[in-house]
GROMACS .gro file of C-alpha atoms in nm:
model
  158
    1MET     CA    1 -12.823 -11.967  -6.027
    2VAL     CA    2 -13.105 -11.776  -5.860
    3ALA     CA    3 -13.120 -11.398  -5.852
    4LYS     CA    4 -13.143 -11.244  -5.508
    5LYS     CA    5 -13.390 -10.974  -5.427
    6THR     CA    6 -13.231 -10.658  -5.308
    7PRO     CA    7 -13.411 -10.437  -5.058
    8GLY     CA    8 -13.449 -10.165  -5.323
    9THR     CA    9 -13.622 -10.405  -5.565
   10ALA     CA   10 -13.884 -10.516  -5.314
   11THR     CA   11 -13.964 -10.156  -5.218
   12ALA     CA   12 -13.989 -10.043  -5.580
   13ALA     CA   13 -14.235 -10.322  -5.660
   14GLN     CA   14 -14.459 -10.225  -5.368
   15THR     CA   15 -14.465  -9.854  -5.451
   16ALA     CA   16 -14.510  -9.889  -5.828
   17VAL     CA   17 -14.825  -9.724  -5.956
   18PRO     CA   18 -15.074  -9.989  -6.069
   19LYS     CA   19 -15.221  -9.989  -6.417
   20ALA     CA   20 -15.555  -9.816  -6.459
   21ARG     CA   21 -15.871 -10.015  -6.413
   22VAL     CA   22 -16.114  -9.978  -6.696
   23VAL     CA   23 -16.431  -9.852  -6.534
   24THR     CA   24 -16.701  -9.690  -6.740
   25ALA     CA   25 -16.985  -9.508  -6.572
   26GLU     CA   26 -17.332  -9.479  -6.710
   27PRO     CA   27 -17.404  -9.137  -6.863
   28GLY     CA   28 -17.481  -8.898  -6.579
   29GLU     CA   29 -17.297  -9.121  -6.330
   30LEU     CA   30 -16.948  -8.979  -6.351
   31ALA     CA   31 -16.692  -9.085  -6.093
   32VAL     CA   32 -16.668  -8.902  -5.763
   33ARG     CA   33 -16.459  -8.960  -5.454
   34PRO     CA   34 -16.623  -9.105  -5.142
   35GLY     CA   35 -16.820  -8.837  -4.962
   36GLU     CA   36 -16.868  -8.618  -5.269
   37GLU     CA   37 -17.209  -8.542  -5.414
   38PRO     CA   38 -17.274  -8.709  -5.750
   39TRP     CA   39 -17.250  -8.502  -6.067
   40THR     CA   40 -17.581  -8.341  -6.155
   41PRO     CA   41 -17.684  -8.314  -6.521
   42ALA     CA   42 -17.641  -7.935  -6.494
   43GLU     CA   43 -17.284  -7.976  -6.366
   44VAL     CA   44 -17.201  -8.220  -6.647
   45GLU     CA   45 -17.339  -7.975  -6.905
   46GLU     CA   46 -17.147  -7.691  -6.741
   47ALA     CA   47 -16.824  -7.891  -6.769
   48ARG     CA   48 -16.903  -7.976  -7.133
   49ALA     CA   49 -16.982  -7.610  -7.214
   50GLU     CA   50 -16.658  -7.495  -7.050
   51LEU     CA   51 -16.456  -7.749  -7.248
   52LEU     CA   52 -16.628  -7.655  -7.574
   53THR     CA   53 -16.571  -7.284  -7.510
   54GLU     CA   54 -16.207  -7.350  -7.424
   55GLY     CA   55 -16.166  -7.556  -7.742
   56ALA     CA   56 -16.306  -7.275  -7.956
   57ARG     CA   57 -16.080  -7.020  -7.784
   58LEU     CA   58 -15.774  -7.239  -7.838
   59ARG     CA   59 -15.856  -7.294  -8.206
   60ALA     CA   60 -15.879  -6.916  -8.252
   61GLU     CA   61 -15.550  -6.870  -8.065
   62ILE     CA   62 -15.378  -7.129  -8.284
   63THR     CA   63 -15.508  -6.963  -8.600
   64SER     CA   64 -15.388  -6.623  -8.477
   65SER     CA   65 -15.045  -6.759  -8.383
   66GLU     CA   66 -15.008  -6.932  -8.719
   67LYS     CA   67 -15.097  -6.608  -8.901
   68SER     CA   68 -14.848  -6.413  -8.690
   69LEU     CA   69 -14.582  -6.674  -8.750
   70ALA     CA   70 -14.647  -6.673  -9.125
   71GLY     CA   71 -14.612  -6.293  -9.121
   72LEU     CA   72 -14.288  -6.313  -8.924
   73MET     CA   73 -14.146  -6.569  -9.165
   74ARG     CA   74 -14.254  -6.364  -9.468
   75ASP     CA   75 -14.117  -6.038  -9.327
   76SER     CA   76 -13.787  -6.185  -9.212
   77GLY     CA   77 -13.651  -6.165  -9.567
   78ASP     CA   78 -13.280  -6.189  -9.609
   79GLY     CA   79 -13.207  -5.961  -9.313
   80ALA     CA   80 -13.018  -5.709  -9.525
   81GLY     CA   81 -12.949  -5.401  -9.320
   82ASP     CA   82 -13.034  -5.571  -8.989
   83ASP     CA   83 -12.782  -5.555  -8.712
   84ASP     CA   84 -12.732  -5.841  -8.466
   85ALA     CA   85 -12.990  -5.699  -8.225
   86ASP     CA   86 -13.258  -5.684  -8.498
   87THR     CA   87 -13.187  -6.040  -8.603
   88GLY     CA   88 -13.193  -6.159  -8.243
   89THR     CA   89 -13.521  -5.982  -8.175
   90LYS     CA   90 -13.681  -6.138  -8.483
   91ASN     CA   91 -13.559  -6.483  -8.380
   92ILE     CA   92 -13.689  -6.446  -8.025
   93THR     CA   93 -14.026  -6.320  -8.148
   94ARG     CA   94 -14.055  -6.609  -8.394
   95GLU     CA   95 -13.959  -6.867  -8.129
   96HIS     CA   96 -14.207  -6.711  -7.886
   97GLU     CA   97 -14.490  -6.740  -8.140
   98MET     CA   98 -14.392  -7.101  -8.214
   99ALA     CA   99 -14.397  -7.184  -7.842
  100LEU     CA  100 -14.738  -7.020  -7.796
  101ALA     CA  101 -14.882  -7.216  -8.089
  102ALA     CA  102 -14.736  -7.544  -7.960
  103ASN     CA  103 -14.876  -7.480  -7.611
  104ALA     CA  104 -15.220  -7.398  -7.752
  105ARG     CA  105 -15.215  -7.718  -7.963
  106GLU     CA  106 -15.127  -7.926  -7.656
  107MET     CA  107 -15.406  -7.767  -7.451
  108LEU     CA  108 -15.651  -7.820  -7.739
  109GLN     CA  109 -15.554  -8.188  -7.752
  110GLN     CA  110 -15.612  -8.217  -7.375
  111THR     CA  111 -15.948  -8.040  -7.408
  112GLU     CA  112 -16.063  -8.270  -7.689
  113HIS     CA  113 -15.948  -8.571  -7.487
  114ALA     CA  114 -16.154  -8.450  -7.189
  115LEU     CA  115 -16.462  -8.418  -7.412
  116GLN     CA  116 -16.408  -8.773  -7.540
  117ARG     CA  117 -16.381  -8.900  -7.182
  118LEU     CA  118 -16.699  -8.711  -7.090
  119ASP     CA  119 -16.882  -8.880  -7.379
  120ALA     CA  120 -16.737  -9.221  -7.288
  121GLY     CA  121 -16.832  -9.194  -6.921
  122THR     CA  122 -16.469  -9.212  -6.803
  123TYR     CA  123 -16.443  -8.841  -6.720
  124GLY     CA  124 -16.323  -8.803  -6.363
  125LEU     CA  125 -16.137  -9.135  -6.350
  126CYS     CA  126 -15.759  -9.130  -6.310
  127GLU     CA  127 -15.593  -9.264  -6.625
  128ASN     CA  128 -15.314  -9.408  -6.414
  129CYS     CA  129 -15.476  -9.585  -6.118
  130GLY     CA  130 -15.843  -9.584  -6.223
  131ASN     CA  131 -15.964  -9.421  -5.901
  132PRO     CA  132 -16.192  -9.115  -5.905
  133ILE     CA  133 -16.002  -8.788  -5.952
  134GLY     CA  134 -16.250  -8.590  -5.748
  135LYS     CA  135 -16.534  -8.367  -5.853
  136ALA     CA  136 -16.377  -8.051  -5.707
  137ARG     CA  137 -16.051  -8.110  -5.897
  138MET     CA  138 -16.240  -8.173  -6.221
  139GLN     CA  139 -16.440  -7.854  -6.176
  140ALA     CA  140 -16.124  -7.655  -6.106
  141PHE     CA  141 -15.922  -7.818  -6.386
  142PRO     CA  142 -16.159  -7.985  -6.637
  143ARG     CA  143 -15.872  -8.133  -6.842
  144ALA     CA  144 -15.730  -8.331  -6.548
  145THR     CA  145 -15.649  -8.694  -6.626
  146LEU     CA  146 -15.472  -8.789  -6.303
  147CYS     CA  147 -15.581  -8.791  -5.940
  148VAL     CA  148 -15.380  -8.573  -5.703
  149GLU     CA  149 -15.179  -8.869  -5.573
  150CYS     CA  150 -15.075  -8.991  -5.920
  151LYS     CA  151 -15.000  -8.636  -6.035
  152GLN     CA  152 -14.771  -8.587  -5.734
  153LYS     CA  153 -14.593  -8.915  -5.812
  154GLN     CA  154 -14.553  -8.808  -6.174
  155GLU     CA  155 -14.408  -8.471  -6.076
  156ARG     CA  156 -14.159  -8.630  -5.835
  157ARG     CA  157 -14.023  -8.845  -6.118
  158TYR     CA  158 -13.922  -8.542  -6.325
   0.00000   0.00000   0.00000
């Protein structure tokens, strides 16, 4: 017995996003889209400095959030004398601090990943299709790992 191809299967196979090509650029030769000017050493150092500054800011934010969260946990006590509104407010504040810390950790991870890619010469290459992301996009969002096309496909899936 032979399986038949359905029209949906053939279309899905043609539109599937290909695996990334492993392309490493020489230092100072980061990927750019056709028609874009190559990265200058000053632009590369500017991107690195921005990522390092962002990493330091995020580490400080995480430390501050963790201190605030520790204080909230310590001060929550047994809740004696609190009415429902007080308890609810404390819970919301604690959850808000936890969400801020988690977001900062995620952004720090993305920032560190971007620095690793910069050092490896793969900064500016889409991690999905392997094509250049685009210099302008990388300058606007230095933590980008996907080209616009792959990012749009990713967002449509959710």
